[in-house]
Coordinates of C-alpha atoms (C1' of nucleotides) in Angstrom, one line a residue:
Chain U
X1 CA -18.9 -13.9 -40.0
X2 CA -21.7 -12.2 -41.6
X3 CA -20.9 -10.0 -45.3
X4 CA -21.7 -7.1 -43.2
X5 CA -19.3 -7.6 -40.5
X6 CA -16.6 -6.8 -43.6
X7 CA -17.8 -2.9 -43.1
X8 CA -17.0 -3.3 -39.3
X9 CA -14.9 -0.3 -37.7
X10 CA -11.6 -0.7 -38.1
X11 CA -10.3 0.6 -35.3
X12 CA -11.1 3.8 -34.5
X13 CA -9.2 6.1 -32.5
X14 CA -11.2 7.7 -29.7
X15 CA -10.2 11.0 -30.3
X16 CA -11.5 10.7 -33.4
X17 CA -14.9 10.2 -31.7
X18 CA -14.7 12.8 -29.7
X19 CA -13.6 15.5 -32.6
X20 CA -16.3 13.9 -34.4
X21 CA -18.8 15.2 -32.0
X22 CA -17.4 18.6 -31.8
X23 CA -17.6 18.2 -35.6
X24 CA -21.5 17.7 -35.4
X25 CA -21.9 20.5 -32.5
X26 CA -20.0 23.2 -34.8
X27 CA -22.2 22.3 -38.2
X28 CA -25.3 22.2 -36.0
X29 CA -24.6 25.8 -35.0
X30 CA -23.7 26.4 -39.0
X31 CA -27.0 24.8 -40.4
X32 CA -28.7 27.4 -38.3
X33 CA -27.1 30.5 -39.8
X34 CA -27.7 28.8 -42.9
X35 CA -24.4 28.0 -44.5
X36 CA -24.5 25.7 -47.1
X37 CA -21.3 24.0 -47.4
X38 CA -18.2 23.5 -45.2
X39 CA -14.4 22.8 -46.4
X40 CA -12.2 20.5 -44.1
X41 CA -9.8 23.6 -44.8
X42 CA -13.0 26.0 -42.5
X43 CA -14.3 23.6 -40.1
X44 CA -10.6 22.5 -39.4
X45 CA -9.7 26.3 -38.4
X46 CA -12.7 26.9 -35.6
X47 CA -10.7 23.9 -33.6
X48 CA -7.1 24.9 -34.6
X49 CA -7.0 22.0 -36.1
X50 CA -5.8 20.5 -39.2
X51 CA -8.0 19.7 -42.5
X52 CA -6.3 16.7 -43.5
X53 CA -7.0 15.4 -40.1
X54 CA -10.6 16.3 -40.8
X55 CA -10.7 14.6 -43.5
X56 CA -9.0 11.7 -42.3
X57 CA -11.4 11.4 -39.0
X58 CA -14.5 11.6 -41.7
X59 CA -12.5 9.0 -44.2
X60 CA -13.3 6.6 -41.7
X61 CA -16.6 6.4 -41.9
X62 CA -17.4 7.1 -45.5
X63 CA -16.7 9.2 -48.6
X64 CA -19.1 12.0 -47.6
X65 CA -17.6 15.3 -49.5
X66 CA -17.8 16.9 -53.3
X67 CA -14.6 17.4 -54.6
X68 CA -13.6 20.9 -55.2
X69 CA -17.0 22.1 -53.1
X70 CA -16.5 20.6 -49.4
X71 CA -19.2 18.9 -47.2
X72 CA -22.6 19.9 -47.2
X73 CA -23.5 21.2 -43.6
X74 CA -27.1 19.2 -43.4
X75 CA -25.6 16.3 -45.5
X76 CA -22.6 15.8 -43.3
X77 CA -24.3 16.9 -39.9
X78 CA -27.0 14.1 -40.5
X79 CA -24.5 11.2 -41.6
X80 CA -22.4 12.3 -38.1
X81 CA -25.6 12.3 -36.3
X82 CA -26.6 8.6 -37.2
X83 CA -22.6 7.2 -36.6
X84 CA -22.1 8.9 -33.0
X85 CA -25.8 7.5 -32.4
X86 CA -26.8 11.2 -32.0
X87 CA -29.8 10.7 -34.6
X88 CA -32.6 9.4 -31.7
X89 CA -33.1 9.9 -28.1
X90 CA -31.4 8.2 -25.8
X91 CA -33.2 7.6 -22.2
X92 CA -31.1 7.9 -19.5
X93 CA -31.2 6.4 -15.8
X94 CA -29.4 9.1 -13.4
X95 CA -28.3 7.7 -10.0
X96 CA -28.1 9.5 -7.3
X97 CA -29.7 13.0 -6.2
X98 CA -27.9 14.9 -4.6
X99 CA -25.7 18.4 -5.2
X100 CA -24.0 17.1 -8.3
X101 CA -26.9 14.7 -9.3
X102 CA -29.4 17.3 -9.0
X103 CA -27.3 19.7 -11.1
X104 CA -26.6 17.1 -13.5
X105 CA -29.9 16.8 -14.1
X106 CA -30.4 20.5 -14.6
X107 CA -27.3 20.4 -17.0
X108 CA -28.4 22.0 -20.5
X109 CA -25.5 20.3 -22.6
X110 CA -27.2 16.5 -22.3
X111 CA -30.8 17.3 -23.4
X112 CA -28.9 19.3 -26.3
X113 CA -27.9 16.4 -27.7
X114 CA -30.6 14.2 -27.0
X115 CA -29.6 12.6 -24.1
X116 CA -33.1 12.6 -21.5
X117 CA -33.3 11.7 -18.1
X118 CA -35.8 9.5 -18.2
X119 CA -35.7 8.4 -14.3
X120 CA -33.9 8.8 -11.3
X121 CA -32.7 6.7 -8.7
X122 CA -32.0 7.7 -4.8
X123 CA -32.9 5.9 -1.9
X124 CA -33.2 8.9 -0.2
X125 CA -36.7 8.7 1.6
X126 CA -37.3 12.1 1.4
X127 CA -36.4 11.9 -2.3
X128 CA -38.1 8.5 -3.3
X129 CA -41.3 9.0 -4.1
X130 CA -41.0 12.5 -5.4
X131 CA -40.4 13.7 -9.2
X132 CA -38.7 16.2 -11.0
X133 CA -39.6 17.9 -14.4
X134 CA -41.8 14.7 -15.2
X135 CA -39.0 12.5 -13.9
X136 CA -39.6 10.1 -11.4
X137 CA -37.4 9.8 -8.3
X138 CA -37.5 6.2 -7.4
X139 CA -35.3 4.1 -4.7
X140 CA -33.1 1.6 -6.2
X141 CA -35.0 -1.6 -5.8
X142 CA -36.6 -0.5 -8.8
X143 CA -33.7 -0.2 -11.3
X144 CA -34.6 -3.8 -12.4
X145 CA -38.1 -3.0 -13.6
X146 CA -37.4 0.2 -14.8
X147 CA -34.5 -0.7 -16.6
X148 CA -36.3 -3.3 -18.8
X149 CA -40.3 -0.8 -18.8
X150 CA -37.7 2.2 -20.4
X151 CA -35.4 0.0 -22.2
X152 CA -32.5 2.1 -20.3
X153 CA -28.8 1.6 -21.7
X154 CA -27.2 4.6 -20.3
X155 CA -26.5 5.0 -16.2
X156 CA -25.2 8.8 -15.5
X157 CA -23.6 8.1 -11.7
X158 CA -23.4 10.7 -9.0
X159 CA -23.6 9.0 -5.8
X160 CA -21.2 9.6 -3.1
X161 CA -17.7 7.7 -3.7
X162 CA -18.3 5.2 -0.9
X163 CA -21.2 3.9 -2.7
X164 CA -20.3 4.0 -7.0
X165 CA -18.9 0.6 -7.1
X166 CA -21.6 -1.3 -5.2
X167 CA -24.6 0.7 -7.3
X168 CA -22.6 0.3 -10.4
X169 CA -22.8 -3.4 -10.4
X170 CA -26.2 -3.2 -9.8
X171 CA -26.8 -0.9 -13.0
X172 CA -24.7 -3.6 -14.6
X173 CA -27.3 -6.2 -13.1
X174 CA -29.9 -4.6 -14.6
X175 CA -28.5 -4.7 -18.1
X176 CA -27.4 -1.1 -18.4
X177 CA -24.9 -1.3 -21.1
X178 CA -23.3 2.5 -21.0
X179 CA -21.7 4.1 -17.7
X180 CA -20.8 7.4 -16.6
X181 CA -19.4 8.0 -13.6
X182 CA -19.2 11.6 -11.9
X183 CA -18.6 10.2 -8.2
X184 CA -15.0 10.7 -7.1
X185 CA -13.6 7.7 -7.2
X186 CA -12.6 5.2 -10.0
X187 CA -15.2 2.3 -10.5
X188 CA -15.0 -0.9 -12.7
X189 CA -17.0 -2.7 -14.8
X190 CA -16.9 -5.9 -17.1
X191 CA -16.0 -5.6 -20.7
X192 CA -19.1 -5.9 -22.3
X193 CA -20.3 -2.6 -20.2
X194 CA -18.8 0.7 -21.5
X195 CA -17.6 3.3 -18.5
X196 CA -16.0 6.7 -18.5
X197 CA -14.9 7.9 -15.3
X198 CA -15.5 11.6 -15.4
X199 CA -12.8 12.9 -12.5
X200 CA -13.9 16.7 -12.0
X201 CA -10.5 17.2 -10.1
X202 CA -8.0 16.2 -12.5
X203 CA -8.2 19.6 -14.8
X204 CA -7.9 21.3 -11.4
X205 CA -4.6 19.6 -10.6
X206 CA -3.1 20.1 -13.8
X207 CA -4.0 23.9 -14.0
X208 CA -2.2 24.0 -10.5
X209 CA 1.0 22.2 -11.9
X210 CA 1.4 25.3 -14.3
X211 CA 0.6 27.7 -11.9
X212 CA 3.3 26.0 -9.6
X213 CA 6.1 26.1 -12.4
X214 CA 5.0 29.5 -13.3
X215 CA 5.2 30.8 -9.9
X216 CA 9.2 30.1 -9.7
Chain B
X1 CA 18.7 33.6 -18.9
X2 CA 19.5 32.3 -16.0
X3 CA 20.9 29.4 -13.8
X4 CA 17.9 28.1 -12.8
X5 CA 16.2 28.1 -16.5
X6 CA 18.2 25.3 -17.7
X7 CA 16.5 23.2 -15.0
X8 CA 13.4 24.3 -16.8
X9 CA 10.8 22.2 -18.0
X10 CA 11.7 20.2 -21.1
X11 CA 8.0 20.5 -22.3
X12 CA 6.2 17.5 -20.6
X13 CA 3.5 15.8 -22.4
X14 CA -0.3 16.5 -20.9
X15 CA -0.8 13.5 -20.5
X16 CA 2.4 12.8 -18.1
X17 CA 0.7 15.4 -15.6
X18 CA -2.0 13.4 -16.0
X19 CA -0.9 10.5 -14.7
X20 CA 1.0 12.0 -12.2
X21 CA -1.8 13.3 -10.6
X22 CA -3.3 10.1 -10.4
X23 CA -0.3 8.5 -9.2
X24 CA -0.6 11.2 -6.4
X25 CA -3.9 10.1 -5.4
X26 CA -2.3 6.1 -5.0
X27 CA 0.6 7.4 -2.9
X28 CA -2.0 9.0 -0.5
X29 CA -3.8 5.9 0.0
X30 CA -0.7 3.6 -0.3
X31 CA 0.7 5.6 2.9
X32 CA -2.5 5.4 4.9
X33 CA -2.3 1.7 4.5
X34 CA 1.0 2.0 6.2
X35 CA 3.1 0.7 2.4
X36 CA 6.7 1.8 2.7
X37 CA 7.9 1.5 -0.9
X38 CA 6.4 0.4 -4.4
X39 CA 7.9 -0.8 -7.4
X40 CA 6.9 1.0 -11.0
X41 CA 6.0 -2.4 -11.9
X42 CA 3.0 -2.6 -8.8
X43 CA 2.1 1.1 -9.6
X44 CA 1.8 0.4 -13.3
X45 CA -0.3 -2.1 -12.5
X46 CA -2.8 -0.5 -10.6
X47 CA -4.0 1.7 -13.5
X48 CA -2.7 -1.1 -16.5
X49 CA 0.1 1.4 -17.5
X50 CA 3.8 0.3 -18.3
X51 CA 6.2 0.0 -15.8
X52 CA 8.8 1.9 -18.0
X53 CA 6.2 4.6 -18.7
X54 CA 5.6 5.1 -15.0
X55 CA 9.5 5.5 -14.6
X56 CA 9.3 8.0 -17.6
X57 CA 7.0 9.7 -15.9
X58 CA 8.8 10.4 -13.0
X59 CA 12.5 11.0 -14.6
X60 CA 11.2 14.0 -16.2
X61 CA 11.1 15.4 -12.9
X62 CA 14.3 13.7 -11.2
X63 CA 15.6 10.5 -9.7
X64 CA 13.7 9.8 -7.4
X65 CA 13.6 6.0 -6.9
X66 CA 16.1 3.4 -5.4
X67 CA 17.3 0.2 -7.7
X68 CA 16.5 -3.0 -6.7
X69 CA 14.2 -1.4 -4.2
X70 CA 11.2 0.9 -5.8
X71 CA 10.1 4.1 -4.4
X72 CA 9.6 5.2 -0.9
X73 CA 5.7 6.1 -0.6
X74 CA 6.0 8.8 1.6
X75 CA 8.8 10.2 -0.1
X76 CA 7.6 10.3 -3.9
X77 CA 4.5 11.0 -2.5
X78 CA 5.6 14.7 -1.2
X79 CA 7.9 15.3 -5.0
X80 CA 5.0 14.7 -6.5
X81 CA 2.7 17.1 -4.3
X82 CA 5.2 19.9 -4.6
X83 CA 5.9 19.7 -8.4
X84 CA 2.1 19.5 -9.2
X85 CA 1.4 22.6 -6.6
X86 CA -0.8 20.0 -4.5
X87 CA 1.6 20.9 -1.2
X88 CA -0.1 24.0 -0.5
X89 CA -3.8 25.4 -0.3
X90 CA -5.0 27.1 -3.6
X91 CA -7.9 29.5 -2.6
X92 CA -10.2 29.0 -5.4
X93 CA -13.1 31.8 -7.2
X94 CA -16.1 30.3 -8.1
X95 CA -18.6 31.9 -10.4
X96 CA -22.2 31.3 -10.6
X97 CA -23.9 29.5 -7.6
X98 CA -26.6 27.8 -9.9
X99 CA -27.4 24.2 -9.9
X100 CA -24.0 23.4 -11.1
X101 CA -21.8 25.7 -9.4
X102 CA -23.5 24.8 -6.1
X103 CA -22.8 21.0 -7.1
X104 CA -19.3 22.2 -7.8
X105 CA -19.2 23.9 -4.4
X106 CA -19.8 20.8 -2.4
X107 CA -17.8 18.5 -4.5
X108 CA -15.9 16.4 -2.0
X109 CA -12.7 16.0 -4.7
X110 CA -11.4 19.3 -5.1
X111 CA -10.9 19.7 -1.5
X112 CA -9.5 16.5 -0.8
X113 CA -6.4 17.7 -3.0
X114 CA -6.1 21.5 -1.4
X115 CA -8.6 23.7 -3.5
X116 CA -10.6 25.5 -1.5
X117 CA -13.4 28.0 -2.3
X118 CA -12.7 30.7 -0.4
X119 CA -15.2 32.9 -2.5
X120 CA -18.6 32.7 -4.6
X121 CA -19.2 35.2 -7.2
X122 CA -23.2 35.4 -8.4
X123 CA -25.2 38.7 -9.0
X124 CA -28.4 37.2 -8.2
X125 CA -30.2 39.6 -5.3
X126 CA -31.3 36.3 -4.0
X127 CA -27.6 34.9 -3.5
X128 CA -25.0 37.6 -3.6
X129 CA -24.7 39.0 0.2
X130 CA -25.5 35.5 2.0
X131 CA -22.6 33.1 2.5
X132 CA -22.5 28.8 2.3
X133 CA -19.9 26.9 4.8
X134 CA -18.1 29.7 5.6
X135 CA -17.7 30.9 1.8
X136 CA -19.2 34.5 1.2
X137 CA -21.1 35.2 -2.3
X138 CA -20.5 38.1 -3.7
X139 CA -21.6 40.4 -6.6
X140 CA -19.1 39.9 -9.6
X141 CA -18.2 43.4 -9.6
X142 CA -16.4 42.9 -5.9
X143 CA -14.1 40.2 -7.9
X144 CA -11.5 42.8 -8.7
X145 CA -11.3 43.8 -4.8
X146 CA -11.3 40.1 -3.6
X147 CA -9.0 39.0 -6.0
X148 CA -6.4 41.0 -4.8
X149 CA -7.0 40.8 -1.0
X150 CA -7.2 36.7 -1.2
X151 CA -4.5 36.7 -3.9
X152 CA -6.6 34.7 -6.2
X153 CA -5.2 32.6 -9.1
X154 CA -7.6 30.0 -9.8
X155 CA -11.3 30.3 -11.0
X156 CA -13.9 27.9 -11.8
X157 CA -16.9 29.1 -13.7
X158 CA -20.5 27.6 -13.7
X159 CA -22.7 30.4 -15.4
X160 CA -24.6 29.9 -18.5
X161 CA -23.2 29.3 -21.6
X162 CA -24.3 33.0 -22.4
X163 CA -22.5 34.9 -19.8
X164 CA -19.2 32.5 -19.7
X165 CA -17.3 34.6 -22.0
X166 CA -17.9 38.1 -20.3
X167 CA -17.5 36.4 -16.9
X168 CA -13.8 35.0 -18.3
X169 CA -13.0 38.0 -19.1
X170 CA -13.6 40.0 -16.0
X171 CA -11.6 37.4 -14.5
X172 CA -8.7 37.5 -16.8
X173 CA -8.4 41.3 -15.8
X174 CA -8.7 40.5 -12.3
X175 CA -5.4 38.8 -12.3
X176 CA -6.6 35.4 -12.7
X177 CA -3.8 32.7 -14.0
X178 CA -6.1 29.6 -14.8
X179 CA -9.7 28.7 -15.4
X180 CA -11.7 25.6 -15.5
X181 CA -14.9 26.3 -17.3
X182 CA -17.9 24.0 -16.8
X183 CA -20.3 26.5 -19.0
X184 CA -21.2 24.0 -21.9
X185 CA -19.1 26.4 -24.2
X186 CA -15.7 26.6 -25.0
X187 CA -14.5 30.1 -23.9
X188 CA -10.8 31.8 -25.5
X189 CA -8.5 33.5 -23.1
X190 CA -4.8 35.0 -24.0
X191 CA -2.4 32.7 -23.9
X192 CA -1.4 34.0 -20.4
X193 CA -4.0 32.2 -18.7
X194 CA -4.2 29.0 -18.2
X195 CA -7.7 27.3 -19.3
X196 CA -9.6 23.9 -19.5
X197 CA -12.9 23.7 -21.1
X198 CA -14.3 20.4 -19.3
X199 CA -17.2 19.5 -21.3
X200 CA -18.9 17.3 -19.2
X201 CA -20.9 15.9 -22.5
X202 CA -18.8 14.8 -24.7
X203 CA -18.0 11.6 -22.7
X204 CA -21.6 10.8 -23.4
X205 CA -21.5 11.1 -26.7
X206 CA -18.9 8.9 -27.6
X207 CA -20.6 6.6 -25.4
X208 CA -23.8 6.3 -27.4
X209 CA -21.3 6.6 -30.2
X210 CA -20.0 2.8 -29.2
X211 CA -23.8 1.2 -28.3
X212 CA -24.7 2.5 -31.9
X213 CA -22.6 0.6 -33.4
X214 CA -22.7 -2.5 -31.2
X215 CA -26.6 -2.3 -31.7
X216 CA -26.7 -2.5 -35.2
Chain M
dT1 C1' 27.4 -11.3 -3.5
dA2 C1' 22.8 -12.4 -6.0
dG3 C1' 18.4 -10.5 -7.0
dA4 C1' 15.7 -6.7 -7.9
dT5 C1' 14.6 -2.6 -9.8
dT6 C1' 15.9 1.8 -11.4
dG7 C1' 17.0 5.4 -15.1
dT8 C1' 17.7 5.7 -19.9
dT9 C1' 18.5 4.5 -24.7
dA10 C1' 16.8 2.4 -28.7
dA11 C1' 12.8 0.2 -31.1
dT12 C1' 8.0 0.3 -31.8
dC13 C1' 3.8 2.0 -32.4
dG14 C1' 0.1 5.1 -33.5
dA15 C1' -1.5 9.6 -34.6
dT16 C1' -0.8 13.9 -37.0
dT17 C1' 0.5 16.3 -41.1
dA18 C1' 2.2 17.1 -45.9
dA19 C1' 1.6 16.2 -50.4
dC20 C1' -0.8 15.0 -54.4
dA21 C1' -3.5 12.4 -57.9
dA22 C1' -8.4 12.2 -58.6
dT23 C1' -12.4 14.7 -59.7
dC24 C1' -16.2 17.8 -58.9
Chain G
dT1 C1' -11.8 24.1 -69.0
dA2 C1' -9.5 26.1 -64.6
dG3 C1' -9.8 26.2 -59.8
dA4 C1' -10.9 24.1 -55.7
dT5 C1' -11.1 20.5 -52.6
dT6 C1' -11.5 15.8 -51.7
dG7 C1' -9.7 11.1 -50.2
dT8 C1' -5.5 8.7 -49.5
dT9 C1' -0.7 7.6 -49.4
dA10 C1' 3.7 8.6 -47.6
dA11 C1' 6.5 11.3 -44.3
dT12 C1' 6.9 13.1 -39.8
dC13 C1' 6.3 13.5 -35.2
dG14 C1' 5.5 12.2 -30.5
dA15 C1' 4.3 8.9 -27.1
dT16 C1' 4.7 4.2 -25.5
dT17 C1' 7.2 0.1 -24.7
dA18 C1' 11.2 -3.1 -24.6
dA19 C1' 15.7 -3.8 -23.3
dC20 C1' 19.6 -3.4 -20.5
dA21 C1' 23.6 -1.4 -18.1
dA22 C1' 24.0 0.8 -13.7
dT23 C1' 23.5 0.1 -8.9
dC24 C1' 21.1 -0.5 -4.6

DNA sequence: TAGATTGTTAATCGATTAACAATC
DNA sequence: TAGATTGTTAATCGATTAACAATC
């Protein structure tokens, strides 16, 4: 047990994470229009939120406010930057070309945060072979090289649901050490490999539950 | 007030529509492998939830098991369909044929529950006027017309983050009851619709978030 | 009946919020 | 200093889980 294992996370919750990085979105957006400083009180209202919460999620981390002034925008945006690992670029592996890869791809919100597809995988031969915007479209077989040339730790997967779990263990194989999963179907991993299965559908069902009481 | 309304929703957690979607999706399968009941111990399982949590789940809804012998799959299965609205078709909007909305079009898992897009809205000259798989694409002002004649209630939109606000609000006054937006913005409706931001990366970031701090 | 499993109540746990001393 | 706002503790709220009488 090393000293600096003392300063490990505690336990955070995950929707602290995940407030965190609308946190780091919304002073983004103010460091642009110039503001200067931000109270829990402001930043808590654009969410309908509440600012002891705010302060709460940020406690964990670090004192990183001025009493009586708030958080300074760049101050705070940069500290939440380096925490949610939003400080670098990430290379990212993309498996699987096809409607929703392809779009995925496209997608604006990933390179906004520094996430770059580095490379993409399809077996596709009319696909393998080709590239897009720089990006190399290469058949699986590869994932083992590639993985280690680009140092890839993040796998974005949108292959058809008959075929996540088998290419997912092969990303795993390959020492990819971050998972997300658009393909319709729920895959699994070990422990030591983070996944989120993203399930498109689910909003969709719930929105139709309402509509379905509503409608009485 | 009447009869009925005391048989009105208590106010069921999110997350409890949650799940029961994805119990939904089990009982489906679970019946095409011919499996006449199931305990809320196996289903827990399946998804490591609490057995008393799946039974939670379902009492807010009714009795619908037998003691000592589970549920009947077929049975639970259609009380679940009809209380989340997934025993009927729902014709669905969708606007913006881009990379995403087209990725959204042919995305197997909204059909496989009962939403189908029975109309594309874009106002590209290149789109609007052709039709894909039966579906015809349309200007956005003909959303007014077609929402009444197909008695829309559901939209999904997949424009750019710049026009998703002034899209959501020609829907809104179209008639439309819910709205799943994929635009990476969060759009505001009146609290008469129904809406779901899905922010397809925010999953992302909280996974970088956890290999930034097992890196270190 | 005996065994199994439900529906439900009570206990537990965790997350949100209120309150306030510390302090800029 | 007086006013504002933090960081944190204690109170509240809601969701999950354990336990068990009811009953198939």
């Amino acid at each position: 047990m090393t000293a600096r294992s003392h300063f490990k996370i505690p336990k955070i919750p995950e929707m602290t994470i995940r407030r965190l990085s609308v946190y780091t979105r919304c002073l983004l957006q103010l460091e642009e229009d110039g503001v200067k400083t931000i109270s829990s009180q402001e930043l808590a209202e654009r969410f309908s939120l509440n600012s002891a919460q705010v302060r709460k999620d940020l406690a964990y981390f670090g004192e990183f406010g001025v009493r009586g002034i708030g958080y300074y925008v760049s101050g705070l945006k940069a500290e939440l930057q380096k925490i949610l690992g939003l400080d670098r670029e990430w290379p990212v592996a993309l498996v699987g070309f096809g409607n929703l890869g392809s779009a995925l791809f496209h997608y604006k919100g990933f390179a906004r945060q520094g996430f770059r597809i580095a490379v993409v995988f399809d077996d596709d031969p009319a696909k393998a072979g080709r590239s897009v915007d720089g990006a190399p479209i290469l058949p699986l077989r590869d994932l083992p090289r590639e993985s280690k040339a680009r140092n890839l730790q993040i796998a974005i997967v949108a292959v058809p649901a008959e075929s996540a779990q088998s290419v997912t263990e092969k990303l795993v194989a390959a020492g990819i050490k971050a998972i997300l999963n658009f393909a319709p179907t729920r895959i699994k991993t070990g422990r030591d490999v983070r996944l989120k299965n993203v399930d498109l559908s689910i909003e969709l069902e719930s929105l139709s539950f309402y509509l379905a009481q509503g409608g009485r």
